[in-house]
CSV table of N, CA and C and ligand atoms in Angstrom, one decimal:
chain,number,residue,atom,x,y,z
A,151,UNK,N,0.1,-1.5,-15.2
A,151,UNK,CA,0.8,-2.6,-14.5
A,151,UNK,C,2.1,-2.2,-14.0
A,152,UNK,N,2.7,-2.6,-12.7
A,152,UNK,CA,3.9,-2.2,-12.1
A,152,UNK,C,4.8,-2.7,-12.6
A,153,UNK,N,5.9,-2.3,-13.1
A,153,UNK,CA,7.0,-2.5,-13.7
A,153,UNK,C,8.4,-2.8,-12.5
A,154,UNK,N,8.4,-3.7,-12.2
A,154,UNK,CA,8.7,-3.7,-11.0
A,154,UNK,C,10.6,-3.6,-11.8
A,155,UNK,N,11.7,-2.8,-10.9
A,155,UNK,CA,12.9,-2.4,-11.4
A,155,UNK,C,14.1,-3.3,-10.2
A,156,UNK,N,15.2,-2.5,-10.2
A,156,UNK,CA,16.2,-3.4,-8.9
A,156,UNK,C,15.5,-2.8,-7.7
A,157,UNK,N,15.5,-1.4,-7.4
A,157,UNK,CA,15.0,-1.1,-6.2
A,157,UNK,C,13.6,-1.4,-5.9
A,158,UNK,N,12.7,-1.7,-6.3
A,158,UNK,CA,11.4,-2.4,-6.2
A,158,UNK,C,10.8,-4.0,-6.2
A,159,UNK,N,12.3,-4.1,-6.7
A,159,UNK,CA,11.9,-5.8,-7.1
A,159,UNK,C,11.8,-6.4,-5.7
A,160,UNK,N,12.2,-6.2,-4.7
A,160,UNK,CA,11.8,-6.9,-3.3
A,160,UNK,C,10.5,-6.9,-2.7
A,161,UNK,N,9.7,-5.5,-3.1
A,161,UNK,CA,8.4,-5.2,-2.8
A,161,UNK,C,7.6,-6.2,-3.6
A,162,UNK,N,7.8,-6.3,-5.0
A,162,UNK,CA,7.0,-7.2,-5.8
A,162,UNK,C,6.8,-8.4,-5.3
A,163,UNK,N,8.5,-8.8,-5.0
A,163,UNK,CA,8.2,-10.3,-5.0
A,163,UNK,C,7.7,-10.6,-3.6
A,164,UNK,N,7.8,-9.6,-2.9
A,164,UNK,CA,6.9,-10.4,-1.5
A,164,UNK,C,5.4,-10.3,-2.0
A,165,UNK,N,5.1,-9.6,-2.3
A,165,UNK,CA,3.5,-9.0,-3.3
A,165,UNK,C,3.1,-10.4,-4.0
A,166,UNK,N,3.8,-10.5,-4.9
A,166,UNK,CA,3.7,-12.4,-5.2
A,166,UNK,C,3.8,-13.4,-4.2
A,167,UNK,N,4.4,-12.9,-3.0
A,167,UNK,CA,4.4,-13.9,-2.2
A,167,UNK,C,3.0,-13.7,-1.1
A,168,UNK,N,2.6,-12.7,-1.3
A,168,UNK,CA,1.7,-12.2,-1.1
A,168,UNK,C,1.9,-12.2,1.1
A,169,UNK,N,3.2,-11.5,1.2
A,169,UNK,CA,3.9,-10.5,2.5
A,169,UNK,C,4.2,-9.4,1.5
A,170,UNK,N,3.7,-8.4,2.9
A,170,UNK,CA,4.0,-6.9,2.2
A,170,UNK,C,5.2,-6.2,3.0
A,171,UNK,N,6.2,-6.1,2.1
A,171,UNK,CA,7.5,-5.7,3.2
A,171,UNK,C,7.7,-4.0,2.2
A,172,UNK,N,8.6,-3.4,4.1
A,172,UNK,CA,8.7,-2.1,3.3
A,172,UNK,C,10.7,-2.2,3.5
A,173,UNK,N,11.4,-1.0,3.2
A,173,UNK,CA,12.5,-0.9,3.7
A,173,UNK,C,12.6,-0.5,5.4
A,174,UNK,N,13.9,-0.9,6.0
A,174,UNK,CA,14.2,-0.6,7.2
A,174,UNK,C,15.8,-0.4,7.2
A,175,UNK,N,15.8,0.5,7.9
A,175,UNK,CA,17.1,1.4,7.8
A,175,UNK,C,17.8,0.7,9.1
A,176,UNK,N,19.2,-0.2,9.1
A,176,UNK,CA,19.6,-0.4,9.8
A,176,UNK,C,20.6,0.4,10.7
A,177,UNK,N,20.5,1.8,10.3
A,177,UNK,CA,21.2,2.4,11.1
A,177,UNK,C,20.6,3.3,12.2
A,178,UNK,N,19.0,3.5,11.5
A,178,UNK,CA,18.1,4.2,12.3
A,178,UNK,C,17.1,4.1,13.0
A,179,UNK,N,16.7,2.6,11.9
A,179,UNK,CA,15.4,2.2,12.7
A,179,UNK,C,14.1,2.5,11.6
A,180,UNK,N,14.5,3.4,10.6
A,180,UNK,CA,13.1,4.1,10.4
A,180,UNK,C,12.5,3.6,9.2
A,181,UNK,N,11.7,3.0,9.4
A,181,UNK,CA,10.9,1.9,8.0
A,181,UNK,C,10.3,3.0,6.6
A,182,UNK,N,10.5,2.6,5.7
A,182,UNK,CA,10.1,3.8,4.4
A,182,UNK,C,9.3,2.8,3.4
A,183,UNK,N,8.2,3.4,2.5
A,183,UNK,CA,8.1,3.4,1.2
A,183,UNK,C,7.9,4.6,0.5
A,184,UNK,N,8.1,4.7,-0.7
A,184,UNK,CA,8.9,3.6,-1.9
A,184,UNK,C,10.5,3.8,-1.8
A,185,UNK,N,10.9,2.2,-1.9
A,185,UNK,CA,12.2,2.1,-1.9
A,185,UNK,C,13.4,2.9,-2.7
A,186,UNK,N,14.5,3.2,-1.6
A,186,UNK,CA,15.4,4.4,-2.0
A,186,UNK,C,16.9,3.8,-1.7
A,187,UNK,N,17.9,4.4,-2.2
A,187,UNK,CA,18.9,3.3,-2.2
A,187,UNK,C,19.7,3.9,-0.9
A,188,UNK,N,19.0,5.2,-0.4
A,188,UNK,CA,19.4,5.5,1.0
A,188,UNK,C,18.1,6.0,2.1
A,189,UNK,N,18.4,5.9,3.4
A,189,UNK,CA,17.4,6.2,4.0
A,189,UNK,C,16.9,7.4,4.1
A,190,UNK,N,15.7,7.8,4.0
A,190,UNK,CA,15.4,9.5,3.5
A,190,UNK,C,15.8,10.1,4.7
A,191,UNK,N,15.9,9.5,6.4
A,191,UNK,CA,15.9,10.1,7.5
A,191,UNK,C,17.3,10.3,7.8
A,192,UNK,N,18.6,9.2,7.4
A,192,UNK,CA,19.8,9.7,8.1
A,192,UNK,C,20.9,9.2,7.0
A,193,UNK,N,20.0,8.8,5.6
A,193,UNK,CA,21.2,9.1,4.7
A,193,UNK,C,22.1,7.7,4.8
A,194,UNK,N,21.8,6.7,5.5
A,194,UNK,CA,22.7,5.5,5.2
A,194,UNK,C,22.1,4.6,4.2
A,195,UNK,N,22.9,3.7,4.0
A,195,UNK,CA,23.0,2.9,2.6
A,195,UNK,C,22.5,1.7,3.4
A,196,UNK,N,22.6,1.4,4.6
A,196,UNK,CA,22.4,-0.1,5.4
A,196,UNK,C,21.5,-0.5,5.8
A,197,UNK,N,20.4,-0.6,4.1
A,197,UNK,CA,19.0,-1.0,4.2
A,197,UNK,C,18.7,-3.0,4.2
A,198,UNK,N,17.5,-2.7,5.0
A,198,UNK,CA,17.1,-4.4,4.2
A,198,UNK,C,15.8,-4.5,4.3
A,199,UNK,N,15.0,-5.3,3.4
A,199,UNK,CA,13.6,-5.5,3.2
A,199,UNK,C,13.2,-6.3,4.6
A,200,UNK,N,12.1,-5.8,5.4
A,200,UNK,CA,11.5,-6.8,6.1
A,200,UNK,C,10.1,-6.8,6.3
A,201,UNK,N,9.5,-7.8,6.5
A,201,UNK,CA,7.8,-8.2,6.4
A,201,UNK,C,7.1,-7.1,7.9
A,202,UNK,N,6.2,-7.0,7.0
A,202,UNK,CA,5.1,-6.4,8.0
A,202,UNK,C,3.9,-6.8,8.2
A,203,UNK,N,3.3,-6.1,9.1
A,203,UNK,CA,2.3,-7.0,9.7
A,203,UNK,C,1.1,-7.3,8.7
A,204,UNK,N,1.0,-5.9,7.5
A,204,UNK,CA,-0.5,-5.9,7.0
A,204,UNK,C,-1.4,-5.1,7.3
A,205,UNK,N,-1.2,-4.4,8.4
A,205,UNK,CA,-2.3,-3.9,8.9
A,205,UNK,C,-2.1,-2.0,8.9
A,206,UNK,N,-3.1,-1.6,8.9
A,206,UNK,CA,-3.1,0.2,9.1
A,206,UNK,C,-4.5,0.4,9.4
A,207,UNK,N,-4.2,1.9,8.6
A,207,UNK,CA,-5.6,2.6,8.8
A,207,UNK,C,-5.4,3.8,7.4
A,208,UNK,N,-6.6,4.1,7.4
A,208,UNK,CA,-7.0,5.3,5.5
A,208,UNK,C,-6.6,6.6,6.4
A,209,UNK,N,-5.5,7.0,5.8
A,209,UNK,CA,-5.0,8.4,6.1
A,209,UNK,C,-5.6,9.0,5.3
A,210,UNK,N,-5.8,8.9,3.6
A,210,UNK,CA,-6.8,9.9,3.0
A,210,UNK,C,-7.1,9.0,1.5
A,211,UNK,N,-8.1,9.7,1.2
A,211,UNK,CA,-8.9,8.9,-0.1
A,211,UNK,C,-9.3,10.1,-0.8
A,212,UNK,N,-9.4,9.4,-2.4
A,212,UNK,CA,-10.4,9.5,-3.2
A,212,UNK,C,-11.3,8.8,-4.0
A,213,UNK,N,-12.5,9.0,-4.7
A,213,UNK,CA,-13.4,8.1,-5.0
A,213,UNK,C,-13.0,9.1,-6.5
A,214,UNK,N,-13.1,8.0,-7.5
A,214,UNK,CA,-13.3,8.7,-8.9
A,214,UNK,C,-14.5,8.2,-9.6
A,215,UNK,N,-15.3,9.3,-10.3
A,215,UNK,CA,-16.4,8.7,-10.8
A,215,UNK,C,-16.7,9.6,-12.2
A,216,UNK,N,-15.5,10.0,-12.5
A,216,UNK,CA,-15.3,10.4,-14.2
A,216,UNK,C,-14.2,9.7,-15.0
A,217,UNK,N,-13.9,9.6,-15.6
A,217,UNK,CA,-13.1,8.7,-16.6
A,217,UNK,C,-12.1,9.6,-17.1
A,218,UNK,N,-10.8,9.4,-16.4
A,218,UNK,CA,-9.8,10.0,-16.5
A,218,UNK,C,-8.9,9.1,-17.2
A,219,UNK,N,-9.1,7.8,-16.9
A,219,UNK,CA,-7.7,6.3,-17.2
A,219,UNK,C,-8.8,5.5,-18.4
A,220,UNK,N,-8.6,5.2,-19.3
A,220,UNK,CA,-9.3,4.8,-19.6
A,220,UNK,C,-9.7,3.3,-19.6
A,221,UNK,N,-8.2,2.8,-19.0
A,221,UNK,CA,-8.0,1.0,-18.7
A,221,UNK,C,-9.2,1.6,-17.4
A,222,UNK,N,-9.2,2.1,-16.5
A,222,UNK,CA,-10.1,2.3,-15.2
A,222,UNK,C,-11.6,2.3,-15.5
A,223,UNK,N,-12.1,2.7,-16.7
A,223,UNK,CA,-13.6,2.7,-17.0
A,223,UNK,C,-14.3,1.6,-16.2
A,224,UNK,N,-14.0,0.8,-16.1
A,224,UNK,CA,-14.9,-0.3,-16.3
A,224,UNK,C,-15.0,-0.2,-14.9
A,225,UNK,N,-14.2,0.2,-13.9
A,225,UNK,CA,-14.4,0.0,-12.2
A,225,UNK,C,-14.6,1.4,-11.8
A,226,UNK,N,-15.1,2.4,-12.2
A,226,UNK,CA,-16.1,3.8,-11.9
A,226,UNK,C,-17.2,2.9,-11.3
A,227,UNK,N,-17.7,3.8,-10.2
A,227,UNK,CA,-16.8,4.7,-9.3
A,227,UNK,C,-15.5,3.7,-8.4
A,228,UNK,N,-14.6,4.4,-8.2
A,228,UNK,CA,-13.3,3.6,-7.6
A,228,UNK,C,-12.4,4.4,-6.7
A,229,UNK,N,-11.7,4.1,-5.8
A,229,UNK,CA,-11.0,5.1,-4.8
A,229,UNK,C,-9.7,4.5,-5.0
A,230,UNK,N,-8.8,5.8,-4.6
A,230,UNK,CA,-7.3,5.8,-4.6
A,230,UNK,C,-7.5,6.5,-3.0
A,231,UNK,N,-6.1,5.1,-1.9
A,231,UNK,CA,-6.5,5.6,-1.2
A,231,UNK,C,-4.6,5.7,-0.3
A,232,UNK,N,-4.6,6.4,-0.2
A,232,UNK,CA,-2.9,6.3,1.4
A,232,UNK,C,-3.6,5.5,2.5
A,233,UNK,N,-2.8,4.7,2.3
A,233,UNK,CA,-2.8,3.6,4.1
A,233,UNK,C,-1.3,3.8,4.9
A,234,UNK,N,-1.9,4.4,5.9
A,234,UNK,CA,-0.3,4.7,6.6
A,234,UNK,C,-0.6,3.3,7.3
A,235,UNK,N,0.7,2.3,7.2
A,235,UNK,CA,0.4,1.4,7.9
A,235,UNK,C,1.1,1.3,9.6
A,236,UNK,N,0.2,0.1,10.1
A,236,UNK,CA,1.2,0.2,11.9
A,236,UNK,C,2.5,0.6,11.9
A,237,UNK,N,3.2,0.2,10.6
A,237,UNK,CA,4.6,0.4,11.1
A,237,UNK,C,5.1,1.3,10.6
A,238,UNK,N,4.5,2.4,10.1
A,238,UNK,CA,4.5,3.8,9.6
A,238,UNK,C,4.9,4.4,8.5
A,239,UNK,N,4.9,3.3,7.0
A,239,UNK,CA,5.1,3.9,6.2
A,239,UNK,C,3.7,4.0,5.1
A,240,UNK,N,3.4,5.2,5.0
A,240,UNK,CA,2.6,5.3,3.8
A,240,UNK,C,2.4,4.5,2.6
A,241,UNK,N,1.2,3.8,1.9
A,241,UNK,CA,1.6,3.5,0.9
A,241,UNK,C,0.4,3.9,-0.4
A,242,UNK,N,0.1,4.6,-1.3
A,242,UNK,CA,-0.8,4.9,-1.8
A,242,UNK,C,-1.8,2.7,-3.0
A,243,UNK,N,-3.2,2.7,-2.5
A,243,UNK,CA,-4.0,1.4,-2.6
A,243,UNK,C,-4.9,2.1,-3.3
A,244,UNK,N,-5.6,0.3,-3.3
A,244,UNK,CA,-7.1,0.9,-3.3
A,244,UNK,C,-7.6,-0.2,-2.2
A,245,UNK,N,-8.7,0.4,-2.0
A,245,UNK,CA,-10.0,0.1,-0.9
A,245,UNK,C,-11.0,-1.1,-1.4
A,246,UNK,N,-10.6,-2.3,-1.1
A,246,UNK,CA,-12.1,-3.5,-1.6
A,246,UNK,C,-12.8,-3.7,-0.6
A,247,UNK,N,-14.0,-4.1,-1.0
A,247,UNK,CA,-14.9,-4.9,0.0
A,247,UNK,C,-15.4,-3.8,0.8
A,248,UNK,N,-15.9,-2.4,0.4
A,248,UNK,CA,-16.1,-1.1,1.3
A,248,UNK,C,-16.2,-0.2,0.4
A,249,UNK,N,-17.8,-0.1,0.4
A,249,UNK,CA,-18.7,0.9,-0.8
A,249,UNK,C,-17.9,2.5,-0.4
A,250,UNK,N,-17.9,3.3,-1.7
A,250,UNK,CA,-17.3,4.0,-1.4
A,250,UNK,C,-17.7,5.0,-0.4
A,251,UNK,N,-19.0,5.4,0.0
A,251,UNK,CA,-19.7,6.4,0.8
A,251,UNK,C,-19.3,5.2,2.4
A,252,UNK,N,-18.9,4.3,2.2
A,252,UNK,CA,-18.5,4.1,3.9
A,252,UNK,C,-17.1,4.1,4.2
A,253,UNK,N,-16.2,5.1,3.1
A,253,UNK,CA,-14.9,5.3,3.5
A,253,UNK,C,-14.7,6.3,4.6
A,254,UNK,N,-13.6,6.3,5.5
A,254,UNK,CA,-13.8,7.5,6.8
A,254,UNK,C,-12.4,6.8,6.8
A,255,UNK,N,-11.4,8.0,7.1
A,255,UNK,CA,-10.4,8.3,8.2
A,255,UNK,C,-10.1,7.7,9.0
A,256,UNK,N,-9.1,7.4,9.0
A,256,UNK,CA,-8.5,6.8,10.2
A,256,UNK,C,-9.1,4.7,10.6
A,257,UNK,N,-10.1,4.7,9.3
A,257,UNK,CA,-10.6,3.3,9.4
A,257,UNK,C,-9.8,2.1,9.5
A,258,UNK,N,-9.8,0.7,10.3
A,258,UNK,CA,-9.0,-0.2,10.2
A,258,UNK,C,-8.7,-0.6,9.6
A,259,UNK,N,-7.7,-0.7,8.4
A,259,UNK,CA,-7.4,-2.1,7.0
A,259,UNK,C,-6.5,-3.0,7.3
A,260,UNK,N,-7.0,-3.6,6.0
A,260,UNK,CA,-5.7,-5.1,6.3
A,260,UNK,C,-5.6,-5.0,4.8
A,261,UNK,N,-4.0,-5.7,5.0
A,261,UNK,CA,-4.1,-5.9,3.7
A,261,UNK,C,-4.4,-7.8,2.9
A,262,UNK,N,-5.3,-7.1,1.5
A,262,UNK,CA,-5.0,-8.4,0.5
A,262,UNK,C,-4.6,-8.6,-0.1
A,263,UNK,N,-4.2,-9.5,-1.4
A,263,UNK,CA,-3.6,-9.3,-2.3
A,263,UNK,C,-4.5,-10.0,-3.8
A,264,UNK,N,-3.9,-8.8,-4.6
A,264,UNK,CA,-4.5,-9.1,-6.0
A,264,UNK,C,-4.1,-9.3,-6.6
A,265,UNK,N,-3.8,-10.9,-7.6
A,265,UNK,CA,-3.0,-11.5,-8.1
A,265,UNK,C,-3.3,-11.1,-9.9
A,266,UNK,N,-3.1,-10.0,-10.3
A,266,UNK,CA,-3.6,-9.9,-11.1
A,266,UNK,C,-3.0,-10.3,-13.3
A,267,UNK,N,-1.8,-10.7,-12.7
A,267,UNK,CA,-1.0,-11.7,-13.7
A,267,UNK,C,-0.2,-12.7,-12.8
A,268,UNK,N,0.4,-13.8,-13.3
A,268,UNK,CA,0.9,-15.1,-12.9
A,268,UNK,C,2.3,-13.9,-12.3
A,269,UNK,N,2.8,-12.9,-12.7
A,269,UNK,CA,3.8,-12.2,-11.8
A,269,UNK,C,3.7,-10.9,-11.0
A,270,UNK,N,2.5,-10.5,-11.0
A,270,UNK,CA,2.3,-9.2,-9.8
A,270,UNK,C,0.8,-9.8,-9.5
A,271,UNK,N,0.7,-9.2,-8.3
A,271,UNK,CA,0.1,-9.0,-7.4
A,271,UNK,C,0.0,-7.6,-6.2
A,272,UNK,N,-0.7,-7.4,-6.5
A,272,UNK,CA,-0.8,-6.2,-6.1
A,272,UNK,C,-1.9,-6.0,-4.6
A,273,UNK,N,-1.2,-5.1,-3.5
A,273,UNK,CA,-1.5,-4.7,-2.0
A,273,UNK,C,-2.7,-4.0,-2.3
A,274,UNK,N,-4.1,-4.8,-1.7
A,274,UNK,CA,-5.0,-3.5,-1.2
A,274,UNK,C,-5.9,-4.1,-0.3
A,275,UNK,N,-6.3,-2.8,0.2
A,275,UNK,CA,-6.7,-2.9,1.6
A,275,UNK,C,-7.9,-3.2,1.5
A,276,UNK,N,-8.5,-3.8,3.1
A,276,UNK,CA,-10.1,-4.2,3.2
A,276,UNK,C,-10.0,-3.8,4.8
A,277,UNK,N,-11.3,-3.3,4.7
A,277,UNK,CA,-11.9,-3.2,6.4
A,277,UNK,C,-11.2,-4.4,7.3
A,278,UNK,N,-10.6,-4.0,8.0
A,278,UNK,CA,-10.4,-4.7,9.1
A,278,UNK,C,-10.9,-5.4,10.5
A,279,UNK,N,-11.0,-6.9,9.9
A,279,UNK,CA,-12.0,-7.8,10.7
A,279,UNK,C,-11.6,-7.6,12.5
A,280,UNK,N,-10.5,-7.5,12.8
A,280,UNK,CA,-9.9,-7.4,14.0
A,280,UNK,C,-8.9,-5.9,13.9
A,281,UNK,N,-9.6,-5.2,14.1
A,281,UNK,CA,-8.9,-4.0,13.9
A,281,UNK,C,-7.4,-3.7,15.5
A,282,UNK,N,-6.0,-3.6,15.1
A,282,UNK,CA,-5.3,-3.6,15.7
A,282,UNK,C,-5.4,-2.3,16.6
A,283,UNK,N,-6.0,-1.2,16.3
A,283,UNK,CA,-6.0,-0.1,17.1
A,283,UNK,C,-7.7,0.8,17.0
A,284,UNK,N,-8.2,1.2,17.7
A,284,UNK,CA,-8.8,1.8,17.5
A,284,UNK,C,-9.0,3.5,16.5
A,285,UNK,N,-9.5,3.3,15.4
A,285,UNK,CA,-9.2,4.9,15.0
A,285,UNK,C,-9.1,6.2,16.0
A,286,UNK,N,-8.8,7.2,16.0
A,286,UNK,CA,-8.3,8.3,17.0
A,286,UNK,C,-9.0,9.1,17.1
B,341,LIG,ZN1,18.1,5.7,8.7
């Protein structure tokens, strides 16, 4: 379970609020996760949390179907997946509602949220009903 800290606690609580915001660098423009108390691209401190849209595509995956975690047993087989989302920051999910042999690259997601105690909720992706871009 995420232990959400000071630098993360804005992520969570949109996650509870169930908006998925990343950082944005107001000196550069350049959106990031996971939150850093400077921008990784030009080094300024003149961040602020803002909402995004939800939406990406599977930059890369995997499907696990041996028992490495053992809290995980019970959802083998299961994928861990990077969603670079539209507004370009990576975020490592998992994939619902999309058997694992129909995962592919570059596929449309959205995100949901999984409320999985009364204080986190947690981002993961699903096939995308209205996909914003075509994969490449
Ligand atoms: Zn910057």
């Amino acid at each position: 379970m995420p232990r959400p800290n000071k630098l993360s606690g804005p992520y969570w609580e949109g996650a509870k609020e169930h908006e998925l915001r990343v950082v944005s660098c107001s000196a550069c423009g350049h959106k990031f996760l996971p939150a850093a108390d400077r921008c990784p691209k030009c080094l300024s401190k003149d961040l602020e949390w803002v909402k995004v849209s939800g939406r990406g595509k599977v930059w890369s995956w995997v499907v696990f179907h041996q028992r490495y975690f053992a809290a995980f047993e019970a959802d083998i087989p299961y994928n861990v997946a990077y969603v670079e989302l539209d507004e370009g920051p990576r975020l490592m999910t998992n994939l619902v509602d999309c058997a694992p042999s129909d995962i592919r690259c570059d596929m449309a997601v959205e995100v949901v949220f999984d409320d999985v105690t009364a204080e986190i909720s947690l981002p993961k992706f699903k096939p995308a009903e209205h996909p914003s871009r075509k994969p490449s």
